[in-house]
XYZ file of C-alpha atoms in Angstrom:
545
model
C 100.583 98.748 145.305
C 96.894 98.157 144.635
C 94.826 95.812 146.777
C 91.518 94.639 145.361
C 88.442 94.769 147.545
C 85.680 92.218 147.811
C 83.545 94.074 145.245
C 86.057 93.525 142.446
C 84.992 90.347 140.616
C 87.237 87.289 140.680
C 85.652 85.917 137.538
C 83.723 87.180 134.538
C 82.083 85.920 131.381
C 85.062 87.201 129.412
C 88.573 88.506 130.042
C 90.573 90.816 127.779
C 94.363 90.837 127.865
C 95.660 94.346 127.227
C 93.768 97.640 127.422
C 94.635 98.999 124.000
C 91.839 100.608 122.069
C 90.844 97.418 120.228
C 90.344 95.490 123.483
C 88.360 98.399 124.922
C 86.190 98.515 121.797
C 85.518 94.765 121.852
C 84.819 94.807 125.589
C 82.364 97.674 125.122
C 80.378 95.899 122.433
C 80.118 92.703 124.464
C 79.357 94.501 127.737
C 76.424 96.223 126.026
C 75.335 92.797 124.778
C 75.110 91.580 128.382
C 78.517 89.996 128.986
C 80.368 90.653 132.235
C 83.907 91.548 131.198
C 87.217 92.450 132.818
C 90.098 94.081 130.951
C 93.564 93.321 132.364
C 96.464 95.671 131.513
C 100.160 95.330 132.389
C 100.895 99.068 132.341
C 99.622 101.767 134.678
C 97.864 103.535 131.803
C 95.139 102.287 129.498
C 94.882 102.903 125.777
C 98.082 101.377 124.380
C 98.996 103.673 121.500
C 96.458 106.249 122.690
C 99.195 107.790 124.776
C 99.491 111.491 125.677
C 102.253 112.512 128.075
C 104.244 115.532 129.287
C 107.658 114.321 128.155
C 109.230 117.775 127.708
C 107.905 120.467 130.073
C 104.837 120.676 132.332
C 101.533 121.340 130.484
C 103.041 120.527 127.073
C 101.125 117.448 125.899
C 102.755 115.056 123.446
C 101.038 112.208 121.591
C 103.681 109.509 121.443
C 101.918 107.199 118.981
C 98.437 108.085 117.777
C 98.393 111.713 116.664
C 95.468 111.971 114.254
C 92.375 109.868 113.663
C 89.685 109.414 111.050
C 86.846 109.101 113.540
C 83.887 111.451 113.498
C 80.427 111.422 115.115
C 79.104 109.374 112.169
C 81.896 106.778 112.472
C 80.278 103.470 113.325
C 82.103 102.781 116.595
C 81.661 106.378 117.822
C 77.929 106.150 117.121
C 77.441 102.631 118.511
C 79.292 103.334 121.769
C 77.918 106.887 122.174
C 81.405 108.190 122.846
C 80.377 111.828 122.790
C 78.408 111.136 125.987
C 81.680 110.114 127.604
C 83.654 113.212 126.710
C 85.200 112.411 123.329
C 85.480 115.477 121.113
C 86.911 115.507 117.601
C 88.444 118.465 115.782
C 88.764 118.291 111.980
C 91.206 120.882 110.595
C 90.379 122.660 107.358
C 94.025 122.364 106.236
C 94.885 118.676 106.004
C 98.218 117.956 104.275
C 101.316 119.895 103.256
C 104.334 119.097 101.087
C 106.771 121.962 101.803
C 109.308 122.765 99.077
C 112.868 123.334 100.186
C 113.175 126.468 98.053
C 109.940 127.868 99.558
C 106.194 127.407 99.352
C 104.671 124.008 98.746
C 101.542 121.998 97.989
C 98.617 122.072 100.419
C 95.376 120.096 100.456
C 92.270 120.781 102.470
C 89.209 119.200 103.972
C 87.441 120.698 100.951
C 88.181 118.511 97.926
C 87.302 121.368 95.574
C 89.791 123.711 97.212
C 92.422 120.951 97.122
C 91.921 120.423 93.405
C 92.482 124.115 92.754
C 95.775 123.868 94.672
C 96.811 120.884 92.560
C 95.816 122.776 89.406
C 98.575 125.321 90.117
C 101.110 122.553 89.600
C 99.378 120.359 87.030
C 96.001 120.951 85.342
C 96.069 117.346 84.162
C 96.558 116.017 87.703
C 93.762 118.268 88.958
C 91.306 116.678 86.530
C 92.602 113.201 87.348
C 92.281 113.896 91.079
C 88.680 115.035 90.643
C 87.757 111.847 88.768
C 89.792 109.487 90.939
C 88.522 110.996 94.194
C 84.945 110.260 93.077
C 85.875 106.747 91.960
C 87.841 105.875 95.087
C 85.271 107.442 97.413
C 82.552 105.225 95.962
C 84.690 102.082 96.119
C 85.734 102.881 99.684
C 82.152 103.498 100.800
C 80.695 100.428 99.082
C 83.527 97.899 99.408
C 86.622 98.734 101.451
C 85.129 100.366 104.527
C 82.323 97.790 104.944
C 84.798 94.911 104.482
C 87.079 96.337 107.169
C 84.133 96.115 109.592
C 83.653 92.398 108.896
C 85.666 89.243 109.551
C 87.717 88.668 106.382
C 87.178 86.101 103.690
C 90.059 84.185 102.173
C 91.588 86.372 99.490
C 90.773 83.878 96.724
C 87.087 83.767 97.649
C 86.905 87.542 97.977
C 88.447 88.056 94.519
C 86.052 85.526 92.996
C 83.046 87.310 94.519
C 84.339 90.708 93.396
C 84.611 89.424 89.818
C 80.835 88.884 89.781
C 79.918 92.585 89.711
C 80.985 95.607 87.627
C 81.898 97.567 90.762
C 83.855 94.623 92.123
C 85.836 94.379 88.889
C 86.568 98.107 89.083
C 87.952 97.593 92.568
C 90.116 94.660 91.462
C 91.647 96.816 88.732
C 92.995 99.193 91.423
C 93.789 96.495 94.011
C 96.158 94.384 91.911
C 99.045 96.785 91.116
C 101.479 98.055 93.716
C 100.647 101.306 95.477
C 103.753 102.938 93.988
C 102.969 101.887 90.422
C 99.347 102.948 90.756
C 100.171 106.445 91.979
C 102.765 106.938 89.248
C 100.282 105.732 86.654
C 97.616 108.183 87.800
C 99.584 111.381 88.413
C 102.392 113.163 86.569
C 103.621 115.853 88.983
C 106.067 114.576 91.588
C 104.642 116.689 94.423
C 101.158 115.272 93.792
C 102.551 111.750 93.712
C 104.388 112.428 96.977
C 101.246 113.800 98.589
C 99.250 110.639 97.870
C 102.092 108.253 98.714
C 102.743 109.946 102.051
C 99.141 109.321 103.017
C 99.722 105.656 102.182
C 103.056 105.451 104.008
C 101.743 106.887 107.297
C 99.397 103.890 107.506
C 102.396 101.537 107.832
C 102.787 100.627 104.151
C 106.152 102.245 103.409
C 108.125 98.950 103.298
C 105.698 97.369 100.775
C 104.819 100.299 98.505
C 106.191 98.520 95.439
C 104.652 95.120 96.172
C 101.831 94.060 93.795
C 98.497 93.739 95.549
C 98.848 96.899 97.677
C 96.974 99.239 95.337
C 93.841 98.923 97.474
C 95.384 101.129 100.162
C 95.627 104.010 97.658
C 91.890 103.599 97.062
C 91.304 104.137 100.762
C 94.056 106.652 101.508
C 93.280 109.224 98.831
C 89.729 110.112 99.941
C 90.734 109.561 103.581
C 93.431 112.210 103.267
C 90.712 114.879 103.524
C 89.194 113.633 106.779
C 92.039 113.593 109.323
C 91.039 114.775 112.805
C 92.434 115.385 116.279
C 91.110 114.296 119.650
C 90.717 117.390 121.802
C 93.131 117.168 124.717
C 95.269 114.475 123.083
C 94.644 110.923 121.926
C 94.572 109.557 125.499
C 91.196 111.284 125.873
C 89.784 108.677 123.458
C 90.980 105.869 125.738
C 89.324 107.566 128.707
C 86.043 107.837 126.798
C 86.137 104.137 125.888
C 86.888 103.241 129.500
C 84.072 105.441 130.808
C 81.645 103.819 128.408
C 82.779 100.369 129.544
C 82.347 101.215 133.241
C 78.866 102.542 132.515
C 77.882 99.130 131.164
C 79.282 96.998 133.966
C 82.808 96.360 132.723
C 85.914 96.482 134.906
C 89.542 97.385 134.144
C 92.576 96.263 136.141
C 95.936 97.956 135.458
C 99.464 97.125 136.670
C 98.477 93.494 136.141
C 100.875 91.503 133.973
C 99.445 88.261 132.600
C 101.928 85.419 133.020
C 99.878 82.677 131.435
C 96.499 81.830 130.012
C 94.850 79.113 132.050
C 93.716 76.168 129.941
C 91.689 73.239 131.225
C 90.581 70.325 129.059
C 91.638 72.214 125.952
C 89.687 75.353 126.802
C 90.837 78.824 127.932
C 89.333 79.417 131.382
C 91.179 82.432 132.753
C 94.543 84.088 133.339
C 97.240 83.994 135.984
C 98.920 87.289 136.850
C 102.549 87.893 137.764
C 101.600 88.312 141.433
C 99.939 84.887 141.453
C 96.340 86.113 141.288
C 93.995 84.150 139.066
C 90.939 85.545 137.328
C 88.522 83.044 135.838
C 86.623 83.337 132.562
C 83.301 81.557 132.332
C 83.199 81.752 128.523
C 86.179 83.344 126.770
C 89.594 84.979 126.964
C 90.428 87.543 124.277
C 93.950 88.890 123.782
C 94.864 92.168 122.091
C 98.531 91.154 122.088
C 99.994 89.977 118.766
C 99.613 86.263 118.081
C 103.340 85.491 118.589
C 103.091 86.902 122.112
C 99.659 85.498 122.964
C 100.291 81.980 121.694
C 104.087 81.998 121.880
C 104.491 83.273 125.468
C 101.201 82.888 127.326
C 100.279 79.389 126.107
C 102.258 76.208 126.682
C 103.993 75.235 123.408
C 102.639 71.684 123.545
C 99.110 73.002 123.065
C 99.862 74.330 119.560
C 100.415 72.478 116.307
C 104.164 72.496 115.533
C 103.613 74.110 112.133
C 101.727 77.013 113.742
C 104.448 77.429 116.372
C 107.078 77.591 113.630
C 105.049 80.101 111.610
C 104.606 82.379 114.623
C 108.331 82.176 115.377
C 108.940 83.512 111.842
C 106.198 86.131 112.073
C 106.784 89.121 109.824
C 106.872 92.275 111.951
C 106.599 95.625 110.237
C 109.946 96.543 108.740
C 109.614 100.231 109.663
C 109.112 101.892 113.017
C 108.975 105.503 114.173
C 111.760 107.596 115.641
C 110.155 110.625 117.277
C 111.336 114.028 118.433
C 108.702 115.898 120.488
C 109.059 119.633 120.987
C 107.854 122.317 123.376
C 107.876 125.584 121.403
C 107.419 129.282 122.050
C 105.370 129.430 118.835
C 104.995 127.396 115.621
C 107.756 127.616 112.996
C 107.163 128.865 109.468
C 108.230 127.188 106.263
C 110.578 129.041 103.954
C 108.849 131.680 101.861
C 105.676 131.839 103.981
C 104.217 133.943 106.763
C 102.529 132.546 109.910
C 99.054 132.760 108.346
C 99.957 130.704 105.268
C 97.969 127.427 105.047
C 101.219 125.496 104.649
C 101.987 126.240 108.317
C 98.573 125.089 109.537
C 98.271 121.624 108.009
C 97.392 118.644 110.159
C 100.167 116.592 108.521
C 103.381 118.032 107.059
C 105.893 116.014 105.016
C 109.164 118.002 104.690
C 111.804 116.102 102.742
C 109.259 114.038 100.804
C 108.817 116.263 97.761
C 108.927 113.441 95.201
C 107.939 109.813 94.840
C 111.657 109.048 94.402
C 112.365 110.415 97.893
C 109.765 108.059 99.352
C 111.088 105.150 97.310
C 114.611 105.895 98.557
C 113.394 105.781 102.150
C 111.759 102.422 101.394
C 115.116 101.099 100.203
C 116.886 102.355 103.328
C 114.334 100.567 105.475
C 114.838 97.315 103.611
C 118.614 97.607 103.858
C 118.424 98.301 107.594
C 120.018 101.739 107.213
C 119.134 104.976 108.955
C 117.919 107.652 106.528
C 120.554 110.011 105.194
C 118.594 113.230 105.484
C 115.353 111.661 104.374
C 111.831 112.883 104.909
C 109.768 113.546 108.002
C 106.178 113.371 109.158
C 105.620 116.552 111.152
C 102.633 117.794 113.136
C 101.838 120.817 115.282
C 98.674 119.789 117.178
C 98.291 123.122 118.962
C 97.541 124.862 115.664
C 94.098 123.276 116.001
C 93.924 122.300 119.675
C 95.531 124.965 121.899
C 94.662 122.921 125.002
C 97.726 120.744 124.341
C 100.166 123.499 125.463
C 100.253 126.493 127.845
C 98.516 129.561 126.468
C 100.471 131.178 123.646
C 102.837 128.220 123.224
C 102.924 125.188 120.943
C 103.764 121.518 120.824
C 105.073 119.672 117.788
C 106.634 116.406 116.726
C 108.855 115.156 113.926
C 108.632 111.455 113.144
C 110.955 109.593 110.833
C 110.580 106.068 109.501
C 113.574 103.954 110.557
C 114.362 100.225 110.267
C 113.089 97.820 112.906
C 114.851 94.874 114.494
C 116.902 93.783 117.495
C 120.129 95.323 116.183
C 118.492 98.742 115.836
C 117.089 98.508 119.366
C 120.635 98.107 120.688
C 121.736 101.208 118.795
C 118.937 103.304 120.321
C 120.248 102.471 123.796
C 123.458 104.358 123.051
C 124.557 107.746 121.683
C 122.711 107.186 118.394
C 119.556 108.330 120.188
C 120.591 111.977 120.585
C 122.694 112.070 117.435
C 119.756 111.056 115.287
C 117.454 113.485 117.071
C 119.739 116.321 115.991
C 119.735 114.993 112.429
C 115.932 115.034 112.443
C 115.816 118.603 113.776
C 118.406 119.708 111.222
C 116.300 118.197 108.465
C 113.178 120.056 109.586
C 115.230 123.252 109.837
C 116.173 122.839 106.158
C 112.540 123.652 105.445
C 111.624 125.825 108.451
C 114.718 127.964 109.190
C 113.212 129.668 112.251
C 112.620 126.371 114.095
C 115.778 126.341 116.306
C 115.008 129.711 117.883
C 111.565 128.548 118.975
C 112.559 125.349 120.834
C 112.162 125.453 124.616
C 112.860 121.752 125.068
C 112.623 118.509 123.154
C 112.165 114.886 124.092
C 113.296 111.855 122.112
C 111.102 108.772 121.757
C 112.888 105.919 120.001
C 111.507 102.530 118.933
C 113.244 101.155 122.044
C 111.237 103.562 124.209
C 108.091 102.430 122.407
C 108.736 98.760 123.178
C 109.581 99.517 126.802
C 106.409 101.582 127.209
C 104.175 99.161 125.303
C 105.806 95.690 125.226
C 103.280 94.364 122.706
C 104.869 96.701 120.131
C 107.804 94.395 119.422
C 110.838 96.426 118.246
C 108.503 99.427 118.317
C 106.067 97.946 115.778
C 102.918 100.038 116.300
C 101.011 97.992 113.711
C 101.707 94.530 115.222
C 102.891 93.170 111.897
C 103.797 93.856 108.283
C 101.245 94.902 105.675
C 102.769 92.651 103.045
C 99.887 90.993 101.139
C 100.977 87.659 102.608
C 100.088 89.084 106.049
C 96.742 90.681 105.254
C 93.068 89.818 104.793
C 92.454 86.333 106.276
C 96.197 85.635 106.481
C 96.673 88.260 109.208
C 98.301 87.027 111.393
C 98.077 83.478 109.997
C 95.577 81.550 107.913
C 94.633 79.486 110.991
C 93.987 82.644 113.038
C 92.556 84.998 110.431
C 89.016 85.219 111.823
C 89.931 86.088 115.435
C 89.542 82.529 116.761
C 92.534 80.423 117.821
C 92.906 76.615 117.861
C 92.297 76.745 121.636
C 88.605 76.759 122.411
C 87.485 79.973 124.075
C 90.658 81.908 123.189
C 90.396 84.791 120.725
C 92.532 87.589 119.270
C 91.386 91.200 118.842
C 94.488 93.384 118.444
C 96.177 95.204 115.584
C 97.890 91.967 114.582
C 94.515 90.825 113.218
C 92.576 92.144 110.221
C 92.512 94.949 109.208
C 95.623 95.923 111.177
C 96.928 98.864 113.156
C 96.131 102.568 113.369
C 93.358 103.915 115.572
C 90.367 102.326 113.849
C 88.892 99.944 116.455
C 87.949 97.630 113.600
C 89.809 94.526 114.844
C 88.035 94.903 118.197
C 84.674 95.445 116.500
C 85.104 92.316 114.364
C 86.353 90.126 117.203
C 83.325 91.146 119.291
C 81.081 89.993 116.447
C 82.722 86.542 116.351
C 82.616 86.127 120.143
C 78.978 87.231 120.311
C 78.036 84.735 117.608
C 79.921 81.898 119.338
C 78.233 82.481 122.709
C 74.800 83.633 121.639
C 75.031 87.286 122.649
C 72.704 89.628 120.766
C 74.324 91.429 117.840
C 72.646 94.664 118.881
C 74.913 96.791 116.646
C 73.924 94.794 113.524
C 77.337 93.949 112.082
C 77.457 92.556 108.567
C 79.238 89.587 107.056
C 81.643 90.020 104.147
C 79.485 87.686 102.036
C 76.507 90.028 102.444
C 78.542 93.110 101.581
C 79.863 91.612 98.358
C 76.513 90.084 97.368
C 74.952 93.563 97.450
C 77.299 94.613 94.661
C 75.635 92.084 92.353
C 72.140 93.541 92.795
């Protein structure tokens, strides 16, 4: 039991509900702008999905949600918040992605695009030339359009498309945006392993259930060049949460854990604080900002009478992501080897491995299983062995690893994970990995199982285990995420804002929802925009020059 002393503030300019990375990012930006902020977290740990725990044996560190990142010292949030000063260290492996072949060998790509193209050339000279051209095209469009737009509050999709039509580069982007991700990849590449490589880097971002939906091609534009920049946080992803917290403390912020918010206090139509489960009240002089998904923030913490009935109904029908992760985490004597390789082969050193996903058809089949609510029959895996690049995550000479599989979400599946299905499916996952790495069983010291039910129990804001706080269907993206009335981080209640992964541009460890929400809050209350964020209108207008 924690007892607060007299020095802990009973009110602040702003309160944040939840200490996931987006809330910590937003709180940091506003604290540096001069706001006094308090972050309130239900769990004992901060970071949300930035979770690193010893769930197998002592000293074996396992990242239960966030495993790899695309942050680097030149990433905007890293630079703005000076995270290196607070202990954050990034490791970027030279070997990035691997598609093992069941009969032996496989396709590997690297941090070096040139080296990757030579690997692709072994399978398809045509695809190698296409990859070279498309990587240049997509890199430019990502740098000029997609990445800047993700760091800005979104426009309505219709307005954004109209503005993009005004410039040659904008029209190029629209050509790739409009098809489905699946159709676009099949149009561009002929070899199934190359198609699978690109589609896997789309699917790991939460897009598996909507790969064939028109209007998802934009994620291929971002994922292909991004597939060469994956990185690890030294010591595990929780180290990133600690760096964000240290930065916040250094600028006057406070964090309170083991503090469940029961309700948002509203007076005269304005959010003025929160009431905790133990009866404590913390007042907000200016704003309350929630990193919980909108259905939880507005559906559970706000009295129903304060919302328009149509918004209440829409939130009750909110579209959660249709896929969630089933994870098996392993403590190993040493890393396994894929069939037909030796320990030094690059295939065994990739940041991300995708055994069982050798073709686009295999990924499409998994998409169908998800939609039908069925567990994969064999299926593919997303595998990682962090200690290949960060030995600090296991005792000397040992290794940690994980095997994730996409499975259907929903209340019925959560009930199944509470029973024998948990261990049965774990063995199916291990058997599937062994199909590709036959020496795996003899290297396992222990393994832990982390189901979507475990995810929701550990992080209740991840409903049914949804780590993205919502589907990436086009109807739930851009300014419609999570709802047209909430798409720019404000809510209908004055002083109440949203900043979590349920807002644009969604989940994964980007910090962009928090960055964008901080911009809106700073503008509403006159805080200096010291980090010089840009508006979407400005970004798109530059394309016309």
